[in-house]
Short mmCIF file of C-alpha atoms in Angstrom, two decimals:
data_model
loop_
_atom_site.label_atom_id
_atom_site.label_comp_id
_atom_site.label_asym_id
_atom_site.label_seq_id
_atom_site.Cartn_x
_atom_site.Cartn_y
_atom_site.Cartn_z
CA MET A 25 -0.99 -12.09 -7.67
CA LEU A 26 -2.25 -11.69 -4.11
CA GLU A 27 -5.67 -13.06 -5.10
CA GLU A 28 -4.06 -16.36 -6.07
CA TYR A 29 -1.79 -16.40 -3.03
CA TRP A 30 -4.34 -15.23 -0.47
CA TRP A 31 -2.12 -16.22 2.46
CA ILE A 32 0.16 -13.25 1.63
CA GLU A 33 -1.83 -10.58 3.43
CA ASN A 34 -1.58 -6.81 3.18
CA GLY A 35 -2.29 -6.44 6.89
CA ILE A 36 -1.17 -8.37 9.94
CA PRO A 37 -2.45 -11.98 10.00
CA LYS A 38 -4.66 -12.90 12.91
CA HIS A 39 -2.74 -15.03 15.45
CA GLU A 40 0.41 -14.72 13.35
CA SER A 41 2.43 -17.27 15.34
CA LYS A 42 -0.26 -19.91 14.74
CA SER A 43 -0.92 -18.96 11.14
CA GLY A 44 0.44 -20.00 7.77
CA CYS A 45 -0.26 -16.47 6.50
CA VAL A 46 2.48 -13.87 6.13
CA ARG A 47 2.62 -10.10 5.69
CA ALA A 48 3.17 -8.82 2.15
CA SER A 49 5.31 -6.04 3.63
CA VAL A 50 7.80 -8.63 4.89
CA ARG A 51 8.83 -9.56 1.35
CA ALA A 52 9.61 -5.95 0.53
CA LYS A 53 11.70 -5.47 3.67
CA PHE A 54 13.94 -8.51 3.19
CA LYS A 55 16.74 -7.25 0.95
CA SER A 56 18.51 -10.59 0.78
CA PHE A 57 16.99 -13.86 -0.39
CA SER A 58 19.66 -15.75 1.56
CA LYS A 59 18.59 -14.08 4.82
CA MET A 60 15.00 -15.11 4.19
CA ARG A 61 16.12 -18.68 3.45
CA ALA A 62 18.11 -18.59 6.70
CA CYS A 63 14.83 -17.83 8.49
CA VAL A 64 13.18 -20.81 6.79
CA TRP A 65 15.98 -23.06 8.06
CA LYS A 66 15.73 -21.56 11.54
CA TRP A 67 12.00 -22.34 11.43
CA PHE A 68 12.80 -25.91 10.30
CA ARG A 69 15.32 -26.48 13.10
CA SER A 70 12.77 -25.35 15.68
CA ARG A 71 10.38 -28.06 14.44
CA ALA A 72 12.92 -30.79 13.65
CA GLY A 73 13.61 -31.41 17.33
CA ASP A 74 10.01 -32.49 17.95
CA ARG A 75 10.32 -36.05 19.27
CA THR A 76 6.69 -36.82 18.43
CA LEU A 77 7.47 -36.62 14.70
CA SER A 78 8.75 -39.68 12.90
CA PRO A 79 12.07 -39.54 11.04
CA ALA A 80 10.12 -39.81 7.76
CA CYS A 81 8.09 -36.71 8.71
CA LYS A 82 11.24 -34.78 9.54
CA LEU A 83 12.81 -35.80 6.24
CA THR A 84 9.64 -34.77 4.39
CA LEU A 85 9.65 -31.43 6.23
CA TRP A 86 13.28 -30.94 5.19
CA ALA A 87 12.34 -31.51 1.52
CA ILE A 88 9.42 -29.09 1.80
CA CYS A 89 11.68 -26.42 3.33
CA GLU A 90 14.30 -27.01 0.65
CA ARG A 91 11.66 -26.26 -2.00
CA PHE A 92 10.35 -23.07 -0.29
CA ARG A 93 9.55 -20.38 -2.86
CA VAL A 94 9.82 -16.73 -1.85
CA GLU A 95 7.42 -15.73 -4.65
CA THR A 96 4.57 -17.69 -3.08
CA PHE A 97 5.83 -18.03 0.52
CA SER A 98 5.06 -21.72 0.16
CA SER A 99 6.25 -25.01 -1.21
CA HIS A 100 4.04 -26.38 -3.95
CA ASP A 101 5.73 -29.34 -5.58
CA ALA A 102 4.06 -32.69 -6.17
CA TYR A 103 4.40 -35.28 -3.43
CA SER A 104 6.17 -37.49 -5.98
CA TYR A 105 8.90 -34.85 -6.25
CA TYR A 106 9.41 -34.80 -2.47
CA ALA A 107 9.46 -38.60 -2.61
CA LYS A 108 12.28 -38.52 -5.18
CA MET A 109 14.22 -36.04 -3.03
CA THR A 110 13.96 -38.18 0.10
CA GLY A 111 13.85 -41.76 -1.18
CA LEU A 112 10.42 -42.22 0.43
CA SER A 113 7.32 -43.35 -1.44
CA SER A 114 4.71 -40.79 -2.52
CA LYS A 115 2.23 -42.49 -0.20
CA THR A 116 4.60 -42.05 2.76
CA VAL A 117 5.14 -38.39 1.87
CA GLY A 118 1.36 -37.88 1.77
CA ARG A 119 0.99 -39.55 5.16
CA CYS A 120 3.79 -37.40 6.57
CA VAL A 121 2.28 -34.18 5.23
CA SER A 122 -1.04 -35.15 6.84
CA GLU A 123 0.79 -35.79 10.11
CA LEU A 124 2.54 -32.40 9.86
CA VAL A 125 -0.84 -30.73 9.25
CA ARG A 126 -2.33 -32.48 12.31
CA ALA A 127 0.67 -31.32 14.36
CA ASP A 128 -0.09 -27.72 13.19
CA ILE A 129 3.32 -27.37 11.54
CA LEU A 130 2.00 -27.03 7.98
CA TRP A 131 -1.18 -25.82 6.32
CA ILE A 132 -2.39 -27.08 2.95
CA ALA A 133 -3.80 -24.06 1.12
CA VAL A 134 -5.75 -24.05 -2.12
CA GLU A 135 -4.44 -21.60 -4.70
CA GLY A 136 -7.03 -19.02 -5.72
CA GLU A 137 -9.55 -20.06 -3.05
CA LYS A 138 -9.36 -19.00 0.56
CA ARG A 139 -9.42 -22.58 1.82
CA ILE A 140 -7.29 -24.76 4.06
CA LEU A 141 -7.44 -28.53 3.55
CA LYS A 142 -6.77 -31.30 6.07
CA THR A 143 -5.48 -33.56 3.30
CA ALA A 144 -4.51 -32.82 -0.30
CA LYS A 145 -7.11 -33.50 -2.96
CA PRO A 146 -6.22 -34.72 -6.47
CA GLY A 147 -6.46 -32.06 -9.17
CA VAL A 148 -6.37 -29.17 -6.67
CA ARG A 149 -3.40 -26.76 -6.87
CA LYS A 150 -2.06 -26.90 -3.31
CA HIS A 151 0.56 -24.91 -1.44
CA LEU A 152 2.20 -26.05 1.77
CA LEU A 153 2.40 -23.12 4.18
CA PHE A 154 4.76 -22.94 7.14
CA VAL A 155 2.83 -22.22 10.35
CA GLY A 156 4.54 -19.46 12.34
CA LEU A 157 7.07 -18.52 9.65
CA GLY A 158 5.50 -15.08 9.23
CA LYS A 159 6.02 -14.30 12.90
CA LEU A 160 9.63 -15.50 12.76
CA LEU A 161 10.33 -13.31 9.72
CA VAL A 162 8.95 -10.26 11.52
CA GLU A 163 11.08 -11.03 14.59
CA GLU A 164 14.20 -11.37 12.42
CA LEU A 165 13.49 -8.03 10.76
CA SER A 166 13.03 -6.43 14.15
CA ARG A 167 16.32 -7.93 15.40
CA ALA A 168 18.13 -6.67 12.29
CA ASN A 169 16.75 -3.15 12.87
CA ASP A 170 17.91 -3.20 16.49
CA THR A 171 21.54 -3.83 15.53
#
């Protein structure tokens, strides 16, 4: 499984706060799926206040967060699905994802190949990774252990 989802690393990702990679050990330590989802929403709220992002980009980011999958630590639905969720066109969703990638909020990773794309390519199985989520998850685990 980890070969396909190469961004789930056995070690500590380099520059974890600026990376879309996460530690495999984090998944094992989170006992509650709802607590992990709460971290995803905390991550979203920290990005949603960015005034440089358009409302369409924030709505697209909301849809991507809503479709976060703990199995892959990513969101990997088709842009047309996000478009249906938000009422935006697929073209607008694609533009927004590209803008979120340029803003270093998301990475577009290729499943099975250790590659990051600037824009999605047709026919390539892509995963949208949340930059800095791994660091936030580690901080939340540390906070939980302190209490």
